Amino acid sequence: MPADAKVEAHTAHTARPSSSTGSLPPSAPLTERQEARRRRILHASAQLASRGGFDAVQMREVAESSQVALGTLYRYFPSKVHLLVATMQDQLEHMHGTLRKKPPTGETAAERVAETLMRAFRALQREPHLADAMVRALTFADRSVSPEVDQVSRQTTAIILDSMGLGEGGPGGGHPTPEQLSAVRVIEHTWHSALITWLSGRASIAQVKIDIETVCRLIDLTDPEKARPENA
């Protein structure tokens, strides 16, 4: 990681009030009021990031925009890295809802997953500053941000499995094989890497599409139905 990125990541992690008691426990259920407050915070974070990227998301401005006290904001999200990674999970959750309303139409699981990920990619493409802020936060995240990073990973996995027909309630009954889950992880890593290379100007949309379609072929290789001998 470049030196300036290390400084930025360190600042994002340590710049918090001394009175902060840490983030709210991820497993603790939120009251209706707390959930509404959290949604305002995430909305403010996304709005600020959309206007100016990572640097535009300042915790004091987020607090003012969401009408919460700064100390309260830090109890929800100990740093802007925590906040922006949570913002990415929230954006992916919205995408997932949209994709469920209008599912992909490809004939094979590989085609449907590639279509789904390109639709998600194009949604991020429409908000490049927001996409850059969220991906940078995900890249800077250290172990303290593991719960938020895990949520992003779980959300991405759910989107891919749904497209494969292996999500909860799907024809696969939500029971992918270990080989299929391994393929999903590789696809997820490739999609994340494609976002980074595109945001840095090192890959075109056409190249991203080729890479996504290529890695999605792993789905066919791990399909137990296709791997089964014809006379079995």
mmCIF file of C-alpha atoms in Angstrom:
data_model
loop_
_atom_site.group_PDB
_atom_site.id
_atom_site.type_symbol
_atom_site.label_atom_id
_atom_site.label_comp_id
_atom_site.label_asym_id
_atom_site.label_seq_id
_atom_site.Cartn_x
_atom_site.Cartn_y
_atom_site.Cartn_z
ATOM 1 C CA MET A 1 0.000 0.000 0.000
ATOM 2 C CA PRO A 2 1.380 3.477 -0.857
ATOM 3 C CA ALA A 3 2.596 5.592 2.051
ATOM 4 C CA ASP A 4 -0.192 8.183 1.688
ATOM 5 C CA ALA A 5 -2.798 5.424 1.682
ATOM 6 C CA LYS A 6 -1.333 3.973 4.870
ATOM 7 C CA VAL A 7 -1.526 7.370 6.564
ATOM 8 C CA GLU A 8 -5.100 7.852 5.378
ATOM 9 C CA ALA A 9 -6.139 4.403 6.568
ATOM 10 C CA HIS A 10 -4.478 4.952 9.946
ATOM 11 C CA THR A 11 -6.142 8.353 10.317
ATOM 12 C CA ALA A 12 -9.537 6.916 9.416
ATOM 13 C CA HIS A 13 -9.122 4.194 12.024
ATOM 14 C CA THR A 14 -7.795 6.320 14.900
ATOM 15 C CA ALA A 15 -9.552 9.668 14.448
ATOM 16 C CA ARG A 16 -12.369 9.299 16.938
ATOM 17 C CA PRO A 17 -13.393 11.052 20.165
ATOM 18 C CA SER A 18 -11.702 9.812 23.314
ATOM 19 C CA SER A 19 -15.140 9.319 24.855
ATOM 20 C CA SER A 20 -16.154 6.797 22.173
ATOM 21 C CA THR A 21 -17.242 3.465 23.562
ATOM 22 C CA GLY A 22 -16.782 1.659 20.245
ATOM 23 C CA SER A 23 -19.290 0.542 17.651
ATOM 24 C CA LEU A 24 -22.620 -0.996 18.520
ATOM 25 C CA PRO A 25 -22.361 -4.789 18.737
ATOM 26 C CA PRO A 26 -23.178 -6.164 15.251
ATOM 27 C CA SER A 27 -25.430 -8.844 16.725
ATOM 28 C CA ALA A 28 -27.424 -6.468 18.934
ATOM 29 C CA PRO A 29 -30.905 -5.878 17.472
ATOM 30 C CA LEU A 30 -31.599 -2.207 16.821
ATOM 31 C CA THR A 31 -34.727 -0.491 17.985
ATOM 32 C CA GLU A 32 -36.896 1.195 15.365
ATOM 33 C CA ARG A 33 -35.447 4.561 16.349
ATOM 34 C CA GLN A 34 -31.862 3.279 16.186
ATOM 35 C CA GLU A 35 -32.477 1.713 12.783
ATOM 36 C CA ALA A 36 -33.915 4.986 11.457
ATOM 37 C CA ARG A 37 -30.853 6.814 12.793
ATOM 38 C CA ARG A 38 -28.527 4.291 11.178
ATOM 39 C CA ARG A 39 -30.313 4.659 7.847
ATOM 40 C CA ARG A 40 -29.918 8.455 8.001
ATOM 41 C CA ILE A 41 -26.200 8.036 8.674
ATOM 42 C CA LEU A 42 -25.722 5.647 5.751
ATOM 43 C CA HIS A 43 -27.712 7.933 3.461
ATOM 44 C CA ALA A 44 -25.596 10.933 4.451
ATOM 45 C CA SER A 45 -22.418 8.918 3.917
ATOM 46 C CA ALA A 46 -23.508 7.880 0.421
ATOM 47 C CA GLN A 47 -24.532 11.439 -0.476
ATOM 48 C CA LEU A 48 -21.214 12.935 0.611
ATOM 49 C CA ALA A 49 -19.207 10.196 -1.101
ATOM 50 C CA SER A 50 -21.203 10.650 -4.319
ATOM 51 C CA ARG A 51 -20.206 14.320 -4.400
ATOM 52 C CA GLY A 52 -16.519 14.053 -3.608
ATOM 53 C CA GLY A 53 -15.360 10.504 -2.977
ATOM 54 C CA PHE A 54 -13.448 9.181 0.035
ATOM 55 C CA ASP A 55 -12.020 12.530 1.152
ATOM 56 C CA ALA A 56 -15.464 14.186 1.116
ATOM 57 C CA VAL A 57 -16.752 11.843 3.823
ATOM 58 C CA GLN A 58 -15.873 13.651 7.033
ATOM 59 C CA MET A 59 -17.423 12.284 10.207
ATOM 60 C CA ARG A 60 -18.470 15.725 11.480
ATOM 61 C CA GLU A 61 -20.282 16.469 8.217
ATOM 62 C CA VAL A 62 -21.927 13.052 8.249
ATOM 63 C CA ALA A 63 -23.172 13.738 11.777
ATOM 64 C CA GLU A 64 -24.547 17.140 10.785
ATOM 65 C CA SER A 65 -26.200 15.824 7.614
ATOM 66 C CA SER A 66 -27.817 12.911 9.433
ATOM 67 C CA GLN A 67 -28.801 15.064 12.419
ATOM 68 C CA VAL A 68 -27.051 12.948 15.040
ATOM 69 C CA ALA A 69 -24.472 13.885 17.633
ATOM 70 C CA LEU A 70 -20.871 13.232 16.636
ATOM 71 C CA GLY A 71 -20.361 10.942 19.636
ATOM 72 C CA THR A 72 -23.453 8.949 18.621
ATOM 73 C CA LEU A 73 -22.105 8.569 15.092
ATOM 74 C CA TYR A 74 -18.846 7.139 16.458
ATOM 75 C CA ARG A 75 -20.778 4.624 18.564
ATOM 76 C CA TYR A 76 -22.374 3.307 15.376
ATOM 77 C CA PHE A 77 -19.236 3.552 13.233
ATOM 78 C CA PRO A 78 -15.832 4.029 14.943
ATOM 79 C CA SER A 79 -14.233 5.435 11.765
ATOM 80 C CA LYS A 80 -15.131 6.479 8.268
ATOM 81 C CA VAL A 81 -13.635 3.225 6.990
ATOM 82 C CA HIS A 82 -16.208 1.336 9.101
ATOM 83 C CA LEU A 83 -18.880 3.710 7.827
ATOM 84 C CA LEU A 84 -18.014 3.424 4.134
ATOM 85 C CA VAL A 85 -17.711 -0.363 4.231
ATOM 86 C CA ALA A 86 -21.159 -0.456 5.874
ATOM 87 C CA THR A 87 -22.346 1.922 3.137
ATOM 88 C CA MET A 88 -21.134 -0.561 0.525
ATOM 89 C CA GLN A 89 -23.055 -3.376 2.210
ATOM 90 C CA ASP A 90 -26.149 -1.167 2.218
ATOM 91 C CA GLN A 91 -25.745 -0.342 -1.482
ATOM 92 C CA LEU A 92 -25.327 -4.031 -2.320
ATOM 93 C CA GLU A 93 -28.462 -4.842 -0.316
ATOM 94 C CA HIS A 94 -30.430 -2.343 -2.401
ATOM 95 C CA MET A 95 -28.966 -3.852 -5.592
ATOM 96 C CA HIS A 96 -29.971 -7.315 -4.392
ATOM 97 C CA GLY A 97 -33.550 -6.166 -3.935
ATOM 98 C CA THR A 98 -33.600 -4.676 -7.431
ATOM 99 C CA LEU A 99 -32.124 -7.829 -8.933
ATOM 100 C CA ARG A 100 -34.764 -9.975 -7.234
ATOM 101 C CA LYS A 101 -37.504 -7.853 -8.784
ATOM 102 C CA LYS A 102 -35.897 -8.183 -12.220
ATOM 103 C CA PRO A 103 -33.765 -11.337 -12.208
ATOM 104 C CA PRO A 104 -31.172 -12.100 -14.902
ATOM 105 C CA THR A 105 -32.379 -13.916 -18.026
ATOM 106 C CA GLY A 106 -29.322 -15.924 -19.113
ATOM 107 C CA GLU A 107 -29.859 -19.567 -20.037
ATOM 108 C CA THR A 108 -27.006 -20.902 -17.893
ATOM 109 C CA ALA A 109 -25.990 -20.136 -14.323
ATOM 110 C CA ALA A 110 -22.685 -18.701 -15.573
ATOM 111 C CA GLU A 111 -24.496 -16.329 -17.937
ATOM 112 C CA ARG A 112 -26.901 -15.207 -15.205
ATOM 113 C CA VAL A 113 -24.114 -14.505 -12.725
ATOM 114 C CA ALA A 114 -22.098 -12.560 -15.323
ATOM 115 C CA GLU A 115 -25.195 -10.542 -16.230
ATOM 116 C CA THR A 116 -25.930 -9.864 -12.556
ATOM 117 C CA LEU A 117 -22.406 -8.707 -11.730
ATOM 118 C CA MET A 118 -22.272 -6.451 -14.793
ATOM 119 C CA ARG A 119 -25.595 -4.891 -13.792
ATOM 120 C CA ALA A 120 -24.190 -4.281 -10.317
ATOM 121 C CA PHE A 121 -21.010 -2.905 -11.875
ATOM 122 C CA ARG A 122 -22.954 -0.496 -14.087
ATOM 123 C CA ALA A 123 -24.933 0.691 -11.063
ATOM 124 C CA LEU A 124 -21.635 1.572 -9.379
ATOM 125 C CA GLN A 125 -20.395 3.087 -12.648
ATOM 126 C CA ARG A 126 -23.205 5.654 -12.473
ATOM 127 C CA GLU A 127 -21.787 6.844 -9.127
ATOM 128 C CA PRO A 128 -17.995 6.678 -9.670
ATOM 129 C CA HIS A 129 -17.088 8.851 -6.651
ATOM 130 C CA LEU A 130 -19.224 6.717 -4.362
ATOM 131 C CA ALA A 131 -17.825 3.515 -5.861
ATOM 132 C CA ASP A 132 -14.261 4.767 -5.396
ATOM 133 C CA ALA A 133 -14.906 5.750 -1.765
ATOM 134 C CA MET A 134 -16.438 2.386 -0.876
ATOM 135 C CA VAL A 135 -13.757 0.322 -2.632
ATOM 136 C CA ARG A 136 -10.977 2.389 -1.055
ATOM 137 C CA ALA A 137 -12.502 1.844 2.376
ATOM 138 C CA LEU A 138 -12.737 -1.895 1.719
ATOM 139 C CA THR A 139 -9.081 -1.893 0.678
ATOM 140 C CA PHE A 140 -7.966 0.084 3.764
ATOM 141 C CA ALA A 141 -10.006 -2.027 6.205
ATOM 142 C CA ASP A 142 -8.022 -3.725 8.962
ATOM 143 C CA ARG A 143 -9.133 -6.427 11.395
ATOM 144 C CA SER A 144 -11.254 -3.994 13.381
ATOM 145 C CA VAL A 145 -13.527 -3.683 10.347
ATOM 146 C CA SER A 146 -13.905 -7.460 9.905
ATOM 147 C CA PRO A 147 -17.628 -7.574 10.835
ATOM 148 C CA GLU A 148 -18.486 -4.951 8.217
ATOM 149 C CA VAL A 149 -16.239 -6.575 5.587
ATOM 150 C CA ASP A 150 -17.845 -9.957 6.328
ATOM 151 C CA GLN A 151 -21.278 -8.427 5.740
ATOM 152 C CA VAL A 152 -20.160 -7.110 2.338
ATOM 153 C CA SER A 153 -18.828 -10.564 1.452
ATOM 154 C CA ARG A 154 -22.010 -12.312 2.611
ATOM 155 C CA GLN A 155 -24.157 -9.901 0.626
ATOM 156 C CA THR A 156 -22.080 -10.390 -2.522
ATOM 157 C CA THR A 157 -22.190 -14.168 -2.064
ATOM 158 C CA ALA A 158 -25.984 -14.061 -1.653
ATOM 159 C CA ILE A 159 -26.325 -12.072 -4.886
ATOM 160 C CA ILE A 160 -24.193 -14.597 -6.801
ATOM 161 C CA LEU A 161 -25.933 -17.653 -5.313
ATOM 162 C CA ASP A 162 -29.362 -16.207 -6.127
ATOM 163 C CA SER A 163 -28.261 -15.739 -9.735
ATOM 164 C CA MET A 164 -27.088 -19.362 -9.814
ATOM 165 C CA GLY A 165 -30.451 -20.530 -8.454
ATOM 166 C CA LEU A 166 -28.816 -21.651 -5.217
ATOM 167 C CA GLY A 167 -30.069 -18.906 -2.927
ATOM 168 C CA GLU A 168 -32.501 -19.467 -0.079
ATOM 169 C CA GLY A 169 -35.855 -20.467 -1.592
ATOM 170 C CA GLY A 170 -34.299 -21.122 -5.002
ATOM 171 C CA PRO A 171 -34.425 -24.407 -6.950
ATOM 172 C CA GLY A 172 -31.105 -25.416 -5.396
ATOM 173 C CA GLY A 173 -32.576 -25.024 -1.918
ATOM 174 C CA GLY A 174 -29.691 -22.903 -0.679
ATOM 175 C CA HIS A 175 -27.312 -25.872 -0.528
ATOM 176 C CA PRO A 176 -24.284 -25.140 -2.745
ATOM 177 C CA THR A 177 -21.433 -27.661 -2.700
ATOM 178 C CA PRO A 178 -18.009 -26.730 -1.254
ATOM 179 C CA GLU A 179 -16.682 -26.579 -4.824
ATOM 180 C CA GLN A 180 -19.440 -24.155 -5.832
ATOM 181 C CA LEU A 181 -18.751 -21.955 -2.803
ATOM 182 C CA SER A 182 -15.068 -21.927 -3.740
ATOM 183 C CA ALA A 183 -16.000 -20.796 -7.262
ATOM 184 C CA VAL A 184 -18.203 -18.062 -5.792
ATOM 185 C CA ARG A 185 -15.297 -16.788 -3.686
ATOM 186 C CA VAL A 186 -13.013 -16.627 -6.740
ATOM 187 C CA ILE A 187 -15.738 -14.807 -8.705
ATOM 188 C CA GLU A 188 -16.185 -12.367 -5.831
ATOM 189 C CA HIS A 189 -12.438 -11.678 -5.674
ATOM 190 C CA THR A 190 -12.313 -11.113 -9.434
ATOM 191 C CA TRP A 191 -15.270 -8.724 -9.343
ATOM 192 C CA HIS A 192 -13.648 -6.724 -6.559
ATOM 193 C CA SER A 193 -10.329 -6.645 -8.429
ATOM 194 C CA ALA A 194 -12.122 -5.562 -11.611
ATOM 195 C CA LEU A 195 -13.675 -2.654 -9.713
ATOM 196 C CA ILE A 196 -10.251 -1.549 -8.507
ATOM 197 C CA THR A 197 -8.617 -1.752 -11.937
ATOM 198 C CA TRP A 198 -11.522 0.115 -13.550
ATOM 199 C CA LEU A 199 -11.550 2.848 -10.899
ATOM 200 C CA SER A 200 -7.797 3.325 -11.307
ATOM 201 C CA GLY A 201 -8.166 3.664 -15.079
ATOM 202 C CA ARG A 202 -6.253 0.454 -15.789
ATOM 203 C CA ALA A 203 -9.165 -1.463 -17.343
ATOM 204 C CA SER A 204 -11.995 -0.537 -19.684
ATOM 205 C CA ILE A 205 -15.618 -1.577 -19.222
ATOM 206 C CA ALA A 206 -15.145 -4.002 -22.119
ATOM 207 C CA GLN A 207 -12.182 -5.648 -20.371
ATOM 208 C CA VAL A 208 -14.099 -5.878 -17.096
ATOM 209 C CA LYS A 209 -16.945 -7.642 -18.927
ATOM 210 C CA ILE A 210 -14.537 -10.146 -20.498
ATOM 211 C CA ASP A 211 -12.891 -10.876 -17.129
ATOM 212 C CA ILE A 212 -16.240 -11.355 -15.384
ATOM 213 C CA GLU A 213 -17.571 -13.646 -18.109
ATOM 214 C CA THR A 214 -14.325 -15.654 -18.046
ATOM 215 C CA VAL A 215 -14.287 -16.244 -14.290
ATOM 216 C CA CYS A 216 -17.994 -17.126 -14.271
ATOM 217 C CA ARG A 217 -17.170 -20.193 -16.367
ATOM 218 C CA LEU A 218 -15.972 -21.720 -13.098
ATOM 219 C CA ILE A 219 -19.645 -22.204 -12.280
ATOM 220 C CA ASP A 220 -20.006 -24.770 -15.055
ATOM 221 C CA LEU A 221 -16.859 -26.578 -13.894
ATOM 222 C CA THR A 222 -18.223 -26.945 -10.357
ATOM 223 C CA ASP A 223 -21.811 -27.844 -11.298
ATOM 224 C CA PRO A 224 -22.366 -31.346 -9.843
ATOM 225 C CA GLU A 225 -25.003 -32.105 -12.506
ATOM 226 C CA LYS A 226 -22.551 -31.402 -15.340
ATOM 227 C CA ALA A 227 -19.737 -33.224 -13.579
ATOM 228 C CA ARG A 228 -21.850 -36.370 -13.163
ATOM 229 C CA PRO A 229 -21.123 -39.110 -15.754
ATOM 230 C CA GLU A 230 -23.927 -39.534 -18.310
ATOM 231 C CA ASN A 231 -24.439 -43.212 -17.422
ATOM 232 C CA ALA A 232 -24.417 -42.605 -13.670
#
